[in-house]
mmCIF file of C-alpha atoms in Angstrom:
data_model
loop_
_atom_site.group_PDB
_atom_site.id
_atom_site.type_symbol
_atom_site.label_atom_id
_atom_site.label_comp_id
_atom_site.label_asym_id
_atom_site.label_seq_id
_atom_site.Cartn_x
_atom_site.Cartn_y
_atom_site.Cartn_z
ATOM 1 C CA UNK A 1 -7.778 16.547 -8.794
ATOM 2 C CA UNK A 2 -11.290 17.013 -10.096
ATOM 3 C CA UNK A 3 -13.705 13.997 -8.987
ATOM 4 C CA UNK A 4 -16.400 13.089 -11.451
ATOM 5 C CA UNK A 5 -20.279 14.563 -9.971
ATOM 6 C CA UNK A 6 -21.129 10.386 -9.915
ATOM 7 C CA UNK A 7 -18.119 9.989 -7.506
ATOM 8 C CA UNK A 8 -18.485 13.242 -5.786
ATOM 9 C CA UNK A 9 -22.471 11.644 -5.108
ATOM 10 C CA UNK A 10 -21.309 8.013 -3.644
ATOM 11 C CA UNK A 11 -18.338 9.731 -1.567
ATOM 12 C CA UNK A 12 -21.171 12.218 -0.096
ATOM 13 C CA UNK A 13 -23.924 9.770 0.378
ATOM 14 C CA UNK A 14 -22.438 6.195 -0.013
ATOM 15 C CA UNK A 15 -24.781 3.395 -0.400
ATOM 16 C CA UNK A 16 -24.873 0.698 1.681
ATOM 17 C CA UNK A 17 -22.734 1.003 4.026
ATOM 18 C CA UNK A 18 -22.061 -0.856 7.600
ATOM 19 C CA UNK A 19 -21.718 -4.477 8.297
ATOM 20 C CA UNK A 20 -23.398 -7.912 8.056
ATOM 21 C CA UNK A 21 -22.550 -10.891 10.659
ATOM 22 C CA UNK A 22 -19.574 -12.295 9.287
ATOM 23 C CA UNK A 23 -20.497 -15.640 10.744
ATOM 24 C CA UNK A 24 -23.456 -15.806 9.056
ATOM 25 C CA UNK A 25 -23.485 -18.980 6.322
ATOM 26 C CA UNK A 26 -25.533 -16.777 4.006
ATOM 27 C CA UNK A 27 -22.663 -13.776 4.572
ATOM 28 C CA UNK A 28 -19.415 -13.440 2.009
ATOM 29 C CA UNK A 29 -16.778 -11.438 3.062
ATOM 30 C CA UNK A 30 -13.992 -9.801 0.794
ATOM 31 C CA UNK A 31 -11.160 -7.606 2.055
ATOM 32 C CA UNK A 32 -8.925 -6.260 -0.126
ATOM 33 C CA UNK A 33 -6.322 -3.817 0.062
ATOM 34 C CA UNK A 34 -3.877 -1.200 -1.856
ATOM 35 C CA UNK A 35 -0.685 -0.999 0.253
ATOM 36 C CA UNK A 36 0.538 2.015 -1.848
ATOM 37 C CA UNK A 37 -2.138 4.101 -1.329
ATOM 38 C CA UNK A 38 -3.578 2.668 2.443
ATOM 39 C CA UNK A 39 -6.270 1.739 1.215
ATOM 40 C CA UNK A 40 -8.601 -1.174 3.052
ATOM 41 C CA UNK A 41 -11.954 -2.150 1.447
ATOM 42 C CA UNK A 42 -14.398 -4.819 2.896
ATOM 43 C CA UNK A 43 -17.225 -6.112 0.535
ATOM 44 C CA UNK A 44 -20.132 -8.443 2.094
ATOM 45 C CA UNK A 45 -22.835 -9.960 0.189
ATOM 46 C CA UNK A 46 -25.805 -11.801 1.600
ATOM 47 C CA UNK A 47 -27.044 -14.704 -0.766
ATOM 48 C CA UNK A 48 -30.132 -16.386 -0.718
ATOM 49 C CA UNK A 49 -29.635 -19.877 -0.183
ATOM 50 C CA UNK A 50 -32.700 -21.331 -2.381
ATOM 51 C CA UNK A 51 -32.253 -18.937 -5.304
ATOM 52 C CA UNK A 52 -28.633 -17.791 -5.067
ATOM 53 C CA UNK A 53 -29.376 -14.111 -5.624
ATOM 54 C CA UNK A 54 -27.615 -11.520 -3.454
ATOM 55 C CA UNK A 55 -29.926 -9.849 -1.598
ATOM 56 C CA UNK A 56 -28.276 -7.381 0.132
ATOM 57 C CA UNK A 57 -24.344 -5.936 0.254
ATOM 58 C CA UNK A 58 -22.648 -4.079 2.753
ATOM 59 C CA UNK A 59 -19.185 -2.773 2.023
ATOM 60 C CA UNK A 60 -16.549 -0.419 4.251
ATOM 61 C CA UNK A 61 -14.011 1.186 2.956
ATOM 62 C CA UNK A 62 -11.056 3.355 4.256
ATOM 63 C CA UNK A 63 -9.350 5.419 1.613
ATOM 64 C CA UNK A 64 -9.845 8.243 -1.564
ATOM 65 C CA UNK A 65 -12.999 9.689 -2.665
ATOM 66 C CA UNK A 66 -12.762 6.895 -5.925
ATOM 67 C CA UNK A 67 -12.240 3.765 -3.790
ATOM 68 C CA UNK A 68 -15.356 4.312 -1.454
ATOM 69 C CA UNK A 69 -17.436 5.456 -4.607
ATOM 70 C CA UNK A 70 -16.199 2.658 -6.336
ATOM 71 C CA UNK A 71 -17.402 -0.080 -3.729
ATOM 72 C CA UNK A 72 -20.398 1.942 -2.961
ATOM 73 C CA UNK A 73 -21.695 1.188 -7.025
ATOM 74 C CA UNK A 74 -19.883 -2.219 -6.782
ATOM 75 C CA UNK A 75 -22.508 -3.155 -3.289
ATOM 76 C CA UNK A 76 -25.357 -1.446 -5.903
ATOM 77 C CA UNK A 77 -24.864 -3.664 -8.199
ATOM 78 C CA UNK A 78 -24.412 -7.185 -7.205
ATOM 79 C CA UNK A 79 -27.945 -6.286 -4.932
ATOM 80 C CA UNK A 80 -30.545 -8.336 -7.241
ATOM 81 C CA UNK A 81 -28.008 -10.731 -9.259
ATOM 82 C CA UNK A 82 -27.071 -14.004 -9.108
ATOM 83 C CA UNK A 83 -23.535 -14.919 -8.421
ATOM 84 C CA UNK A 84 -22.776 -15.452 -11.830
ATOM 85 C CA UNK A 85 -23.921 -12.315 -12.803
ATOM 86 C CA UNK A 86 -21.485 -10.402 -10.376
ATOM 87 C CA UNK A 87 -18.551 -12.348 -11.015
ATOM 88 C CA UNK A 88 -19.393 -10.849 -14.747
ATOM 89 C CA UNK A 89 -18.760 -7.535 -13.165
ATOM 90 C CA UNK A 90 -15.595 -6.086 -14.871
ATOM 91 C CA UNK A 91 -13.580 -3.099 -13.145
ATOM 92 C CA UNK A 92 -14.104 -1.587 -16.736
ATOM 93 C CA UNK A 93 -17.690 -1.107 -16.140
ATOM 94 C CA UNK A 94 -17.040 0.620 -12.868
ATOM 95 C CA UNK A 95 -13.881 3.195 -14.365
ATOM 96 C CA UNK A 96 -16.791 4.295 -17.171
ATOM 97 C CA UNK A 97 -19.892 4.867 -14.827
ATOM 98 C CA UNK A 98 -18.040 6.599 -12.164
ATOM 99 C CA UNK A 99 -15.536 8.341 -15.562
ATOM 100 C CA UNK A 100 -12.676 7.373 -13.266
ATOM 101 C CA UNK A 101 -9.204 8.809 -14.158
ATOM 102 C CA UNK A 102 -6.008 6.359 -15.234
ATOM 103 C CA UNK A 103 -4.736 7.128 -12.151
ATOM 104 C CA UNK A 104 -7.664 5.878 -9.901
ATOM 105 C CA UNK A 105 -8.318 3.096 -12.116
ATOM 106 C CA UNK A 106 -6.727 0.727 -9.501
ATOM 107 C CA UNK A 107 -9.832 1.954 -7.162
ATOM 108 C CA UNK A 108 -11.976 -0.128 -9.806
ATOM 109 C CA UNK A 109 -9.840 -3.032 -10.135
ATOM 110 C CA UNK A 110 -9.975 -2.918 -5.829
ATOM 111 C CA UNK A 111 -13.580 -2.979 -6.100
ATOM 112 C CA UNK A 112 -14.095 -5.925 -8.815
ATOM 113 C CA UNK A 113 -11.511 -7.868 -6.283
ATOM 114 C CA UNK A 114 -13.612 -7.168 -3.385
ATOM 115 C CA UNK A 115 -16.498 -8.712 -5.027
ATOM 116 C CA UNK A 116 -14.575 -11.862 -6.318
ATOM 117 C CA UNK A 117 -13.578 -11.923 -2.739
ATOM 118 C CA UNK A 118 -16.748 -12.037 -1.151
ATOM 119 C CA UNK A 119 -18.222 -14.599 -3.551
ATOM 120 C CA UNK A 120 -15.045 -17.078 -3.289
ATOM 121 C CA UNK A 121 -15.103 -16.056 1.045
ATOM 122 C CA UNK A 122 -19.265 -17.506 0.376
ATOM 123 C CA UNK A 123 -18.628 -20.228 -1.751
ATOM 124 C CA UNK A 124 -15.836 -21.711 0.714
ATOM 125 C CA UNK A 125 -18.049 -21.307 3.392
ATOM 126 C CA UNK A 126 -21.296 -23.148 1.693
ATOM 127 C CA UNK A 127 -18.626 -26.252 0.628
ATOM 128 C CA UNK A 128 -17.270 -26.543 4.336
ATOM 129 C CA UNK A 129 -21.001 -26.799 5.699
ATOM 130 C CA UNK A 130 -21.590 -29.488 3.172
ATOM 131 C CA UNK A 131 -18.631 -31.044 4.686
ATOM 132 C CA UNK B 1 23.263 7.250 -20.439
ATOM 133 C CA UNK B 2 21.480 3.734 -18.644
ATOM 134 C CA UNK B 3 21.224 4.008 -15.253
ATOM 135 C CA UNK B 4 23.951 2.266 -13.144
ATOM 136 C CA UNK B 5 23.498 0.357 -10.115
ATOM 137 C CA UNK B 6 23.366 1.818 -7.104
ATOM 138 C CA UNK B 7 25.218 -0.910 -5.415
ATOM 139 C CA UNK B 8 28.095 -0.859 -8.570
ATOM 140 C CA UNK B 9 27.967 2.890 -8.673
ATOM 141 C CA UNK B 10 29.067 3.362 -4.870
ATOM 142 C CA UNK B 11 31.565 0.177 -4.671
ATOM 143 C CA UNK B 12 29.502 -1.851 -2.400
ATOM 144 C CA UNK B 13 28.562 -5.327 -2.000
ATOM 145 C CA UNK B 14 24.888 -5.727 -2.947
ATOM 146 C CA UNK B 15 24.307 -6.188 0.917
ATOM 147 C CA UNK B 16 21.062 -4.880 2.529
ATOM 148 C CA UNK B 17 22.247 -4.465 5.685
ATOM 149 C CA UNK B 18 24.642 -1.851 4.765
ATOM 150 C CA UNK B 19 27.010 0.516 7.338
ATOM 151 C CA UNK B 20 25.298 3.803 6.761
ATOM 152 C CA UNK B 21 27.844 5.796 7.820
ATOM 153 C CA UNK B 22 30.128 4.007 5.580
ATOM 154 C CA UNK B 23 27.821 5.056 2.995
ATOM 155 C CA UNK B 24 28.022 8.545 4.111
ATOM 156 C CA UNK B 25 31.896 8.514 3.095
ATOM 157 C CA UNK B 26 31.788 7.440 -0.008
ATOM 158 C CA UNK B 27 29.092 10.011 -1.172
ATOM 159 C CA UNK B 28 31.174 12.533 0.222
ATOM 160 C CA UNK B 29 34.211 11.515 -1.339
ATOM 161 C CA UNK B 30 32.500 11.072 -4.737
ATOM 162 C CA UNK B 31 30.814 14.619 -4.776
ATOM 163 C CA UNK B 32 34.269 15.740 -4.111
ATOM 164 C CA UNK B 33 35.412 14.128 -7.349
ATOM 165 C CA UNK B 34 32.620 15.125 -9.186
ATOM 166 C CA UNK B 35 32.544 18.803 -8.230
ATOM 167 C CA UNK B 36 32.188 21.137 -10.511
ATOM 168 C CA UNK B 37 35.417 22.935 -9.840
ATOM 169 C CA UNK B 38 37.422 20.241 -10.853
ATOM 170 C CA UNK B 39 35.905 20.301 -13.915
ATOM 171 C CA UNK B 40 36.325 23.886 -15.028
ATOM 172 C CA UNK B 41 39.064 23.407 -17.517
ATOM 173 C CA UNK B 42 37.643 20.161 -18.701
ATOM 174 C CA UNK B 43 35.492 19.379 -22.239
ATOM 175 C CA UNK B 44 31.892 20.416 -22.359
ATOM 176 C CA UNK B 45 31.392 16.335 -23.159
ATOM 177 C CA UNK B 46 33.560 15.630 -19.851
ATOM 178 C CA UNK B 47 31.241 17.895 -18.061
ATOM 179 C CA UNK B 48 28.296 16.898 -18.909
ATOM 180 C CA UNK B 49 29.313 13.414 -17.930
ATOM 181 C CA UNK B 50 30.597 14.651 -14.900
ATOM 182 C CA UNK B 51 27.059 16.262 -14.263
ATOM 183 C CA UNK B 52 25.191 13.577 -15.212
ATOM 184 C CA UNK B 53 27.239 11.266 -12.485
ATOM 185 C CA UNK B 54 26.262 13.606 -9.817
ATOM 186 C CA UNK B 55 22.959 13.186 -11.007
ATOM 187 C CA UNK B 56 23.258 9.348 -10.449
ATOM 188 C CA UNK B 57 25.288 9.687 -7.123
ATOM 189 C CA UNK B 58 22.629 11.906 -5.198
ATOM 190 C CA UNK B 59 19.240 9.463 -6.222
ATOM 191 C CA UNK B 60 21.804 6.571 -5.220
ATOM 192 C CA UNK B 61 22.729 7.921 -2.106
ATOM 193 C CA UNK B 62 19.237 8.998 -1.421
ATOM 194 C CA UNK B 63 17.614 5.630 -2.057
ATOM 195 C CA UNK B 64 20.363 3.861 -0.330
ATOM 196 C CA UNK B 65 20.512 5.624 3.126
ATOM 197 C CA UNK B 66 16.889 4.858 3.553
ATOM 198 C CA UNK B 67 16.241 1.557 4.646
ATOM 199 C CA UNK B 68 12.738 1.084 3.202
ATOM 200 C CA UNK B 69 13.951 2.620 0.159
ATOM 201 C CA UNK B 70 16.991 0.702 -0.234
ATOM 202 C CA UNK B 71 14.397 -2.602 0.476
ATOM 203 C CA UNK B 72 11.918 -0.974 -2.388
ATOM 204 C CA UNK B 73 15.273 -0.688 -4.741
ATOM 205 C CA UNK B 74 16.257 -3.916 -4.659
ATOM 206 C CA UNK B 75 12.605 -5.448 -4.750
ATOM 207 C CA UNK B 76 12.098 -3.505 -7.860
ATOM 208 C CA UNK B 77 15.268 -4.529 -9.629
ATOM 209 C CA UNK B 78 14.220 -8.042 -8.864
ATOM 210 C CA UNK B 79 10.627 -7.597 -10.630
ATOM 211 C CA UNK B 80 8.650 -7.099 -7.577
ATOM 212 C CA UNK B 81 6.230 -4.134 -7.176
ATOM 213 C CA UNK B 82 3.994 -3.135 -4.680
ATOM 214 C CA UNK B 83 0.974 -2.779 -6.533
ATOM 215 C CA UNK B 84 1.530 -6.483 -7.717
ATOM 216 C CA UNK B 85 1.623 -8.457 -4.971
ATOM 217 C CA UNK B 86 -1.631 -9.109 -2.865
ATOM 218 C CA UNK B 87 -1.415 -8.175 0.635
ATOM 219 C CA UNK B 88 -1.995 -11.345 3.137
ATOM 220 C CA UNK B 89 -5.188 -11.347 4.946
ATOM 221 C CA UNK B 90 -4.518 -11.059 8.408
ATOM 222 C CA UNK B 91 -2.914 -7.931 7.773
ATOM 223 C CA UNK B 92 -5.695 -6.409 5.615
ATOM 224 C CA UNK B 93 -7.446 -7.112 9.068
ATOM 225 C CA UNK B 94 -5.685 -5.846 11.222
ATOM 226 C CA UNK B 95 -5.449 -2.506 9.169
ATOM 227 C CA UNK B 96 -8.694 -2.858 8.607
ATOM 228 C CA UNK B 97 -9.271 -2.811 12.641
ATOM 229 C CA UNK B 98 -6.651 -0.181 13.223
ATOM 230 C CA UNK B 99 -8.896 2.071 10.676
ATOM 231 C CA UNK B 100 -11.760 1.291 12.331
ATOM 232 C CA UNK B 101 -10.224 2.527 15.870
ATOM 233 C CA UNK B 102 -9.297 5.301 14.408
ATOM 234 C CA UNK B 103 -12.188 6.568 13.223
ATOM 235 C CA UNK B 104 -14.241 6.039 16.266
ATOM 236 C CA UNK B 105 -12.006 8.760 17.895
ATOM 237 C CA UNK B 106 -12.127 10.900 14.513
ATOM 238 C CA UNK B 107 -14.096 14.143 14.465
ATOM 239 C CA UNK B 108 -14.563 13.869 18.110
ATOM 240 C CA UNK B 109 -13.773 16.654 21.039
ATOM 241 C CA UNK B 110 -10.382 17.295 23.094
ATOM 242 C CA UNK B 111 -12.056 14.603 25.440
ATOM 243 C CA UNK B 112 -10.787 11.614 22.873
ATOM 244 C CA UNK B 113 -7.273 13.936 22.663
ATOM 245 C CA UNK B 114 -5.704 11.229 25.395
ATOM 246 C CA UNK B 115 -6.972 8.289 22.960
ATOM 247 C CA UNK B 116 -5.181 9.663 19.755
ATOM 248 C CA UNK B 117 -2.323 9.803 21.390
ATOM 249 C CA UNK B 118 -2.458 6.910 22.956
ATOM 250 C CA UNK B 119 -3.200 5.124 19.249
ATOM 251 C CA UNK B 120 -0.512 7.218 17.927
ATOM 252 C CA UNK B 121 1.828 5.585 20.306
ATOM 253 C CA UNK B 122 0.462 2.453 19.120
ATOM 254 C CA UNK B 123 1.554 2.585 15.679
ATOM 255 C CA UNK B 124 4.600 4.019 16.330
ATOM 256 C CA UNK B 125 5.217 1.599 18.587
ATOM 257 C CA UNK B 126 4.552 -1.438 15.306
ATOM 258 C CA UNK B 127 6.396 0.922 12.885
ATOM 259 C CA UNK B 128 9.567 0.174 15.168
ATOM 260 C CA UNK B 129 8.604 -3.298 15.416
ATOM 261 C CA UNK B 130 8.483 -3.110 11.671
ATOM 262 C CA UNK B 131 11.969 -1.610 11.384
ATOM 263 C CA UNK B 132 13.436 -4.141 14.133
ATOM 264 C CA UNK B 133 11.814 -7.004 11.614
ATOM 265 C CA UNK B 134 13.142 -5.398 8.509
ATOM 266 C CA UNK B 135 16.975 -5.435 9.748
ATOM 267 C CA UNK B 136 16.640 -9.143 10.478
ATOM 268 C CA UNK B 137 15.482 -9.874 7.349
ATOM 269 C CA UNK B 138 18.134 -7.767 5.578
ATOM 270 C CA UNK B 139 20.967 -10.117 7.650
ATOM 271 C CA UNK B 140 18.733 -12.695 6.075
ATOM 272 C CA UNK B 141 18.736 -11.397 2.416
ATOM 273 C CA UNK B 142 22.305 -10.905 3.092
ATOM 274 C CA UNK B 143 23.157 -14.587 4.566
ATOM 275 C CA UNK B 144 21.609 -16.867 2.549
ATOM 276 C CA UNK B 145 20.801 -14.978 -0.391
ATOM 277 C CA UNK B 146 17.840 -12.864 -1.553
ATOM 278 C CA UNK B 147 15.195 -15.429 -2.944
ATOM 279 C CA UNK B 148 14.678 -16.809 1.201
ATOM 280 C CA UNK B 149 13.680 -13.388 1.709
ATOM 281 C CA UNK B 150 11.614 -11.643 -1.000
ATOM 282 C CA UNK B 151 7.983 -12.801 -0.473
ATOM 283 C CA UNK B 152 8.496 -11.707 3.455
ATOM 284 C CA UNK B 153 10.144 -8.403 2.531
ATOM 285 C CA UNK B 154 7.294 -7.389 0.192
ATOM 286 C CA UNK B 155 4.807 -8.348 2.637
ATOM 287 C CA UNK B 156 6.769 -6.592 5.416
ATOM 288 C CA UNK B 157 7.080 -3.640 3.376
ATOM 289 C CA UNK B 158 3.267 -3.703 2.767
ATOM 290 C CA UNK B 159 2.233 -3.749 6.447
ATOM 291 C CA UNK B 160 4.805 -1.168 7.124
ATOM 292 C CA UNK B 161 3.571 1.104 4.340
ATOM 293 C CA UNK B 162 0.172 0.396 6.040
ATOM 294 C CA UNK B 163 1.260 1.883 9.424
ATOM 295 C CA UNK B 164 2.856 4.689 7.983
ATOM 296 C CA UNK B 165 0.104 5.808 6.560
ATOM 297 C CA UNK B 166 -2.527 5.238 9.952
ATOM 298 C CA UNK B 167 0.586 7.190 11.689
ATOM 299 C CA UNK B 168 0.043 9.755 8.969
ATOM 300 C CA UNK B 169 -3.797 10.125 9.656
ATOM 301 C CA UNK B 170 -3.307 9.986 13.626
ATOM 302 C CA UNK B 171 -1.140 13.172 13.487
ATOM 303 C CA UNK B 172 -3.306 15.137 10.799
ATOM 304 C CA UNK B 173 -5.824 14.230 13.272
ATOM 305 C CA UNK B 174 -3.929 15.470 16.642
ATOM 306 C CA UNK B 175 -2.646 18.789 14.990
ATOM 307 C CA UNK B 176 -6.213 20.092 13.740
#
């Protein structure tokens, strides 16, 4: 199967990846997985605690070309916005930008969990340090 | 013509723990019946029906022998499929760690050879574990009745799936 030149770009030079502290309070961690197809994928943002923007994302994925392009634009994009904003994030968005084909369009839907994953993994973590 | 059961179509009790080689028999004695020899003075319609049950008979027989397979089968017929169903975390992890093992000895020279191997022994060694785990739950499905054991048998089936597939990447890995 053809990949698309944007997927072909993040599989060759994928942004961000690597590893924040998972014990970090500021860290979110998602991990999310396709057991049909083997695939893993772990999503980590960093938030800034007085203005809630992520401020950096760090994601490492083991499977196709289309899942690690797909979390490579997914760690892109929720650099800069507010949780709010990423949650918007919609595995639709992802499918068009990277011109995804039907059958890789669970790579997306991996991606968009990964993020919802992180932010929930962040959130938890902020409401047990409140106590 | 709607697909029978697999179960139904072979004369079995839907059982997941099934006698294989009992199995074996019966597909053997219904091929015989449905050979196309015995049907050479028959109807074109009688024929074709005749066909269309061997048809049937081999994807039965295939799906059945197989325990995985047979486990996939019945999941499906219940509503469950894999894509569905969110894996649990702590396996995500440890695939996640098994993947990250394995490509620390990826791309490397004959010097990590001993350390494939020894990884590939690893998952072969949790793929059994898997299968021992999978026959208990079968005498489980088959004891007290198949809602006890769905939720475990998908995720079972999920972390096996899993292992295959690191098992998969191990050998491409020893045979370049």
């Amino acid at each position: 199967m053809a990949y698309s030149d944007k997927v072909l770009d993040h599989y060759s030079n994928p942004r961000n990846v690597g590893t924040l502290d998972r014990t970090d309070p500021r860290v979110g961690t998602g991990m999310v997985g396709a057991p049909e197809c083997g695939d893993v994928m772990r999503l980590q943002i960093k938030v800034n605690e007085e203005t809630g923007i992520i401020e950096d994302a760090r994601f490492k994925t083991f499977g196709c070309g289309s899942a690690i392009a797909s979390s490579s634009l997914a760690t892109e994009w929720v650099k800069g916005k507010t949780l709010d904003e990423a949650l918007a994030i919609r595995n639709i968005d992802i499918v068009n930008e990277l011109s995804l084909p039907p059958v890789k369009i669970h790579c997306s839907v991996l991606a968009e969990d990964a993020i919802k994953a992180a932010i929930e993994d962040y959130k938890k973590k902020r409401q047990q340090q409140k106590g | 013509m709607d697909t029978p059961d697999y179960f139904q179509f072979f004369g079995l009790e839907r059982k997941l723990a099934l006698d294989t080689a009992d199995l074996e028999d019966r597909f053997h004695k219904l091929s015989r019946q449905l050979h196309p020899d015995r049907y050479a003075r028959a109807t074109p319609a009688e024929r074709e029906r005749a066909l269309e049950a061997s048809a049937v008979l081999n994807d039965a027989y295939r799906t059945l022998r197989d325990p995985v397979a047979r486990a996939e089968y019945v999941l499906k017929q219940q509503g469950t499929t894999p894509s569905k169903a969110a894996p649990p975390q702590e396996l995500l992890d440890e695939v996640f760690e098994l993947n990250m093992a394995l490509e620390e000895l990826r791309g490397g020279d004959d010097s990590v050879r001993p350390q494939l191997e020894a990884a590939r022994d690893r998952f072969l060694a949790l793929r059994r574990e898997a299968d021992a785990a999978l026959e208990n739950l079968f005498r489980a499905h088959d004891e007290s009745g198949p809602d006890s054991v769905f939720a475990d048998l998908r995720a079972l089936l999920d972390r096996r799936k899993y292992i295959d597939n690191l098992i998969q990447q191990v050998e491409s890995e020893l045979s370049r």
